[in-house]
mmCIF file of C-alpha atoms and ligand atoms in Angstrom:
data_model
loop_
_atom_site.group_PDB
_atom_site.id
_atom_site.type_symbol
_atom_site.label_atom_id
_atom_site.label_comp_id
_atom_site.label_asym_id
_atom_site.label_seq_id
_atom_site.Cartn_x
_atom_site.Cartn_y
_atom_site.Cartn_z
ATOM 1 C CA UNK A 1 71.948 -63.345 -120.200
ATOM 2 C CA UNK A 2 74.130 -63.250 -117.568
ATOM 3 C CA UNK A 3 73.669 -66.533 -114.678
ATOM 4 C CA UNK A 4 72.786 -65.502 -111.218
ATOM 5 C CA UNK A 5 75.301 -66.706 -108.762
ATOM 6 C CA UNK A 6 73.979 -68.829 -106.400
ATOM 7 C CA UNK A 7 74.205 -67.918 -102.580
ATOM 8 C CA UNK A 8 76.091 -69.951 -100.097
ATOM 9 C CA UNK A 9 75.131 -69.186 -96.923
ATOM 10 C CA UNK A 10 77.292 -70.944 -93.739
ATOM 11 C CA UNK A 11 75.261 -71.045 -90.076
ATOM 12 C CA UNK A 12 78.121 -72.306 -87.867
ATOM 13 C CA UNK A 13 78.452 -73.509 -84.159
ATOM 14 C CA UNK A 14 79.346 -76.174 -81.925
ATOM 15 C CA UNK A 15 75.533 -77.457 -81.791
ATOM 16 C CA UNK A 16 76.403 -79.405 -78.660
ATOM 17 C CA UNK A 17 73.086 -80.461 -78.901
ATOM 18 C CA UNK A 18 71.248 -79.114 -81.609
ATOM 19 C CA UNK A 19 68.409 -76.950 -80.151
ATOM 20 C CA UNK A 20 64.897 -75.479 -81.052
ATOM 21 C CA UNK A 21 66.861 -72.109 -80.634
ATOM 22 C CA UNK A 22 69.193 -73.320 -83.564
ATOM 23 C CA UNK A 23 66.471 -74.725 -85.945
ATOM 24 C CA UNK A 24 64.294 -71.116 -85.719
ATOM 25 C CA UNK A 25 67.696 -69.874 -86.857
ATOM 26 C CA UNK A 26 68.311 -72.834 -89.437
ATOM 27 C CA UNK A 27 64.560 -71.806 -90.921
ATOM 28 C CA UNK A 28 64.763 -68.179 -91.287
ATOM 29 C CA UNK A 29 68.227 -68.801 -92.976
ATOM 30 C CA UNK A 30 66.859 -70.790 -95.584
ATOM 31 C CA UNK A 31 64.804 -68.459 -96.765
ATOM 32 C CA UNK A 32 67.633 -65.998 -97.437
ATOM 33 C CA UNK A 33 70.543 -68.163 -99.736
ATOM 34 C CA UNK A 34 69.945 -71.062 -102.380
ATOM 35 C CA UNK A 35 72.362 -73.438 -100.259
ATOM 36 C CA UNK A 36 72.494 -73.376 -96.157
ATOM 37 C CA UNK A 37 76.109 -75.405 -94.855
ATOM 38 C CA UNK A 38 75.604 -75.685 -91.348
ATOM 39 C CA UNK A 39 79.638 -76.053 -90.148
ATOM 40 C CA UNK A 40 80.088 -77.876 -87.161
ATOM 41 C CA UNK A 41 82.572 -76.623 -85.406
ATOM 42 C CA UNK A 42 85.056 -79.047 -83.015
ATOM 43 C CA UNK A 43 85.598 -76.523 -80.618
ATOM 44 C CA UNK A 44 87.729 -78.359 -78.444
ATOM 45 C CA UNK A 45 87.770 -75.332 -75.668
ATOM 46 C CA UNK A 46 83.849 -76.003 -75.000
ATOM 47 C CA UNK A 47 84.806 -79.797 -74.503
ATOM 48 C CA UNK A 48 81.511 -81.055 -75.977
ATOM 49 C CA UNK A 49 79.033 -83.329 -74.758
ATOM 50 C CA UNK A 50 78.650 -85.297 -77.700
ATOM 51 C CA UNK A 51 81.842 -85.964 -80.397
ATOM 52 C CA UNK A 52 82.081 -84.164 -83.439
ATOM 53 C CA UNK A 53 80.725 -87.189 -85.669
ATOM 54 C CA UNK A 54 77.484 -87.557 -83.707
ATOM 55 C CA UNK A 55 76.926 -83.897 -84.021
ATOM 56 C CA UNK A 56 77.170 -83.702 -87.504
ATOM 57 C CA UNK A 57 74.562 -87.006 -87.266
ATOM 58 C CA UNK A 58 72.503 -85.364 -85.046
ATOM 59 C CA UNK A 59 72.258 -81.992 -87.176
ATOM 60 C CA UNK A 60 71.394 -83.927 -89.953
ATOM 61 C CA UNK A 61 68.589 -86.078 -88.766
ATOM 62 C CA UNK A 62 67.239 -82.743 -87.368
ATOM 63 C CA UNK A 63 67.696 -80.632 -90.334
ATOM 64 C CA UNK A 64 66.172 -82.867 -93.104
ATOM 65 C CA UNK A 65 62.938 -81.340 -92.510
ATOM 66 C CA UNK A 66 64.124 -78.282 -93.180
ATOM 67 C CA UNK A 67 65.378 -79.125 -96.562
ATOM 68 C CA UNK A 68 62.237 -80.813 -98.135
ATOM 69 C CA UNK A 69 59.954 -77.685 -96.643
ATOM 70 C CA UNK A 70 61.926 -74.341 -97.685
ATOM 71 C CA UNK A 71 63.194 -76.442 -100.771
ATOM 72 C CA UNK A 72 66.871 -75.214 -100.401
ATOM 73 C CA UNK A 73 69.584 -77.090 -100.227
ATOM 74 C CA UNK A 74 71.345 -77.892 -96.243
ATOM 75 C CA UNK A 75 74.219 -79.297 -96.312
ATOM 76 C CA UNK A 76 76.200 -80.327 -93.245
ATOM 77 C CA UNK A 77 79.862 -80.201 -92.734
ATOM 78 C CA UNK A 78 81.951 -80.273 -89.591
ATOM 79 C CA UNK A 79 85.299 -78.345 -89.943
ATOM 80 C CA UNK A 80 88.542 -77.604 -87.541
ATOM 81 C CA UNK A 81 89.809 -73.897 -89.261
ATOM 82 C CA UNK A 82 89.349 -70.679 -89.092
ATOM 83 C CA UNK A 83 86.116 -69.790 -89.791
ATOM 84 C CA UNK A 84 86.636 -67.451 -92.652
ATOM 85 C CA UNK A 85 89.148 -69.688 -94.365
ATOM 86 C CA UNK A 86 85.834 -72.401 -94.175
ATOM 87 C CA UNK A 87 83.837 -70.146 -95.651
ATOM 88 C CA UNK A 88 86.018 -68.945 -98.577
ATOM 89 C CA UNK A 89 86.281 -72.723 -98.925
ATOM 90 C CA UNK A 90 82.841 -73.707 -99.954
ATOM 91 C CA UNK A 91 82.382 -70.445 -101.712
ATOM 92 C CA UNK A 92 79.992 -68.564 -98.796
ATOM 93 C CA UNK A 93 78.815 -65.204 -99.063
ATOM 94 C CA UNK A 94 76.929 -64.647 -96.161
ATOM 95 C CA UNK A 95 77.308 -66.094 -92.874
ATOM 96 C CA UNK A 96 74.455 -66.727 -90.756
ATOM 97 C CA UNK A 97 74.733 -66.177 -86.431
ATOM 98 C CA UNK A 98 71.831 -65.916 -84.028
ATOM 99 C CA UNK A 99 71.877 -63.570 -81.847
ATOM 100 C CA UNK A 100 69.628 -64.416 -78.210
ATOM 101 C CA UNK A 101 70.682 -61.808 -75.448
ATOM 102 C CA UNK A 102 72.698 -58.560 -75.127
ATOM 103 C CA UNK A 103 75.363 -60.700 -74.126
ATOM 104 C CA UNK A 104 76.063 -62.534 -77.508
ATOM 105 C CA UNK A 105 76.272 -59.088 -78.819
ATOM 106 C CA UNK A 106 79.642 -57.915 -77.471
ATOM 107 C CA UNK A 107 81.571 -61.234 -78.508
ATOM 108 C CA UNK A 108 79.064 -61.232 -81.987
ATOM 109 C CA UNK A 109 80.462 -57.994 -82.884
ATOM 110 C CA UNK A 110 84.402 -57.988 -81.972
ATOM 111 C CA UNK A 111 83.936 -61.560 -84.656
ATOM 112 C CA UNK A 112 82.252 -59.310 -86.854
ATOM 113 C CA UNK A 113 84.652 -56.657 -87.359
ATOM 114 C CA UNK A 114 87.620 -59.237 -87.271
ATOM 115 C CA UNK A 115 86.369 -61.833 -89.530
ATOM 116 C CA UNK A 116 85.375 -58.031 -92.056
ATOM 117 C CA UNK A 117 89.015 -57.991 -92.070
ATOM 118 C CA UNK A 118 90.338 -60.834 -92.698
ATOM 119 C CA UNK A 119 87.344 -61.310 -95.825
ATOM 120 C CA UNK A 120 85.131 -57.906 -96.746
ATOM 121 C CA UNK A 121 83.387 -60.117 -99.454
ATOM 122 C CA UNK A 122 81.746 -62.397 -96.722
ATOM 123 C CA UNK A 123 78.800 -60.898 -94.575
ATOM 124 C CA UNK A 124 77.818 -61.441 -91.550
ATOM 125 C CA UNK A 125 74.037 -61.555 -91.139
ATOM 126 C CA UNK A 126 72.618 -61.606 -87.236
ATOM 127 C CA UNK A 127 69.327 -63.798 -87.040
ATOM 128 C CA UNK A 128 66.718 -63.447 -83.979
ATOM 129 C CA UNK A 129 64.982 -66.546 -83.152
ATOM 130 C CA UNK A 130 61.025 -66.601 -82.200
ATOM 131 C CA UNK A 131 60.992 -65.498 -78.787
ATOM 132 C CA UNK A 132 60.041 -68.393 -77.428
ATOM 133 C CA UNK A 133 63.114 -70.157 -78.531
ATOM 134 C CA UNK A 134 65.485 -67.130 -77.659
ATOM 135 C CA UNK A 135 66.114 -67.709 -74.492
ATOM 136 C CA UNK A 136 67.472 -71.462 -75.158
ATOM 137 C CA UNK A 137 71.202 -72.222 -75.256
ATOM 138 C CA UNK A 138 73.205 -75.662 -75.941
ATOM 139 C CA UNK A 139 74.990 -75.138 -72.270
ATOM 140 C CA UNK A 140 71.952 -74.641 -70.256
ATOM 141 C CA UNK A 141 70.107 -77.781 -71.719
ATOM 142 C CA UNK A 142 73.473 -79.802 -70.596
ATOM 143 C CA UNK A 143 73.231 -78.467 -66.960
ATOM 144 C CA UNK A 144 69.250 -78.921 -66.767
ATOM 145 C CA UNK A 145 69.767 -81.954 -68.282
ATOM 146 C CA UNK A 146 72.406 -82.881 -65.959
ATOM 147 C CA UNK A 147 70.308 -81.728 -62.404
ATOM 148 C CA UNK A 148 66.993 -84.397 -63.965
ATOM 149 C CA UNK A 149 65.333 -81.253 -65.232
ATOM 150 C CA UNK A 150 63.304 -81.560 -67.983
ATOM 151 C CA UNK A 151 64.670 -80.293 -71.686
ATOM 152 C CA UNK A 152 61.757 -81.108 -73.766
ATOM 153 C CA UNK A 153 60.556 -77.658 -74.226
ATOM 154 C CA UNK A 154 64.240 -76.837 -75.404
ATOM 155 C CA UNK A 155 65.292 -80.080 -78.092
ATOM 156 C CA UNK A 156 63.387 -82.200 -79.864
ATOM 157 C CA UNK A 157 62.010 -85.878 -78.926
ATOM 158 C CA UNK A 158 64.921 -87.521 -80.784
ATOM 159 C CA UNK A 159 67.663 -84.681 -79.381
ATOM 160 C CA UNK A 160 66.351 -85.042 -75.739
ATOM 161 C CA UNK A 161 67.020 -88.978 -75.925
ATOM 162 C CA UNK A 162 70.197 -88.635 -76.443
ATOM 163 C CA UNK A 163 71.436 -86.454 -74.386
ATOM 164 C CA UNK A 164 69.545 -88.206 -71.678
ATOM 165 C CA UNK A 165 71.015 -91.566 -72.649
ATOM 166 C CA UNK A 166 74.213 -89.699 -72.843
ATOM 167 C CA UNK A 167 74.159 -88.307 -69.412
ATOM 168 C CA UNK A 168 73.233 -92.283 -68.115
ATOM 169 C CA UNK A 169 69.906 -90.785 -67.179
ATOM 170 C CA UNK A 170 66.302 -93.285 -67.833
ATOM 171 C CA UNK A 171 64.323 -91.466 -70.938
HETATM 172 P P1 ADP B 201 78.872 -71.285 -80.596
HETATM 173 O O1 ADP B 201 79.727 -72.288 -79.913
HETATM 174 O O2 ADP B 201 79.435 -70.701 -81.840
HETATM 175 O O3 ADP B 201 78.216 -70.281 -79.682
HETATM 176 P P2 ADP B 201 76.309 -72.515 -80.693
HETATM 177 O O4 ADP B 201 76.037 -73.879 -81.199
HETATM 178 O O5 ADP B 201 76.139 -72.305 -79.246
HETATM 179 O O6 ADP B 201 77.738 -72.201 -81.175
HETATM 180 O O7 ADP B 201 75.451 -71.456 -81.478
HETATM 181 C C1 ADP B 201 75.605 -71.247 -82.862
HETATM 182 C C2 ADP B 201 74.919 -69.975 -83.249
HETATM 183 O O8 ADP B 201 73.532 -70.082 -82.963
HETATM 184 C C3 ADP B 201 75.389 -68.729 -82.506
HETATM 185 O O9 ADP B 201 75.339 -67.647 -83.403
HETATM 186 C C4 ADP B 201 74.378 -68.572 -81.416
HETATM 187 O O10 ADP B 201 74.278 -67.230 -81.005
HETATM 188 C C5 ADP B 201 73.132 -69.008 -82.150
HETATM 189 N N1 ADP B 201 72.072 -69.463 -81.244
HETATM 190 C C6 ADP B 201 72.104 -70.516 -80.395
HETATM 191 N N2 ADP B 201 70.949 -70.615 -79.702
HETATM 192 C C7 ADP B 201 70.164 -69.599 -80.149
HETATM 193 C C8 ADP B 201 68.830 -69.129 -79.817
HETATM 194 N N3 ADP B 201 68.095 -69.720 -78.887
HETATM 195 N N4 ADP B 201 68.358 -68.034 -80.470
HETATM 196 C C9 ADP B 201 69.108 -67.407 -81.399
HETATM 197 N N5 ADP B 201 70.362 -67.785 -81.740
HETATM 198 C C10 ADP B 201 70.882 -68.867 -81.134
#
């Protein structure tokens, strides 16, 4: 009897922080591989709020939940390459993305077909979080955040303490 192979998936992005939009995402992907490697990207460009090591922290005190309830494995691993050379790396098949507007769909699919070239044996799978989380993006917690909005409906307790304490703002 032949094994069956088990199914990496890899969920990338800059998490910068980790939001409720992300773990919808996180959740559904679970369901679909045997092991879920969320890659945390450095991204340099988006000159993050919070450094690469406390993102991959953060992720993972957010993301242990996940693990013990769907039962698969989540691993968490920040990298610096090209995305495709990551994934050929840990052995992925499928790569997860979320998509939230119209607008992620232009940049979503130009990656797509580029990243088809460059590996046809990796997928790309698009993701659509619950719509109450769909609206919900890393860069518009930061500015909220920033003006003394409040974030809570957008990060969790833990997430929204830090980037407050982050920002030099009272929790
Ligand atoms: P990136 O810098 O690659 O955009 P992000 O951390 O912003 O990284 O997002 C990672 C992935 O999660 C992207 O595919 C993004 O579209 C998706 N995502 C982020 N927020 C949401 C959300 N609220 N609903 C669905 N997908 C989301």
């Amino acid at each position: 009897m032949t094994q069956k192979k088990e199914r990496i998936g890899l969920y990338p992005g800059t998490f910068d922080p980790i939001t409720l939009g992300h773990i919808d995402i996180i959740k559904r992907g679970a369901k679909l591989v045997d092991r879920l490697v969320l890659g945390i990207s450095t991204n340099p460009s988006k000159q993050p709020l919070f450094d690469l090591d406390e993102r991959v922290e953060m992720v993972r005190e957010e993301t242990a939940f996940i693990e013990k309830n769907e039962g698969v494995a989540i691993e968490v691993r920040p990298f610096d390459t090209l995305l495709m050379s990551f994934a050929e790396e840990i052995g992925a098949g499928i790569i997860i993305r979320g998509l939230r507007a119209v607008s992620d769909f232009e940049y979503e699919f130009q990656m797509t077909a580029m990243n088809y070239k460059l590996n046809p044996n990796v997928e790309t799978v698009f993701l659509m979080a619950d719509p109450s989380y769909q609206a919900i993006a890393s860069r518009l917690v930061k500015e909220i955040a920033i003006f003394d909005g409040e974030i809570k409906a957008f990060v969790s307790p833990s997430v929204r303490q830090k980037v407050l304490a982050k920002l030099g703002k009272t929790v």
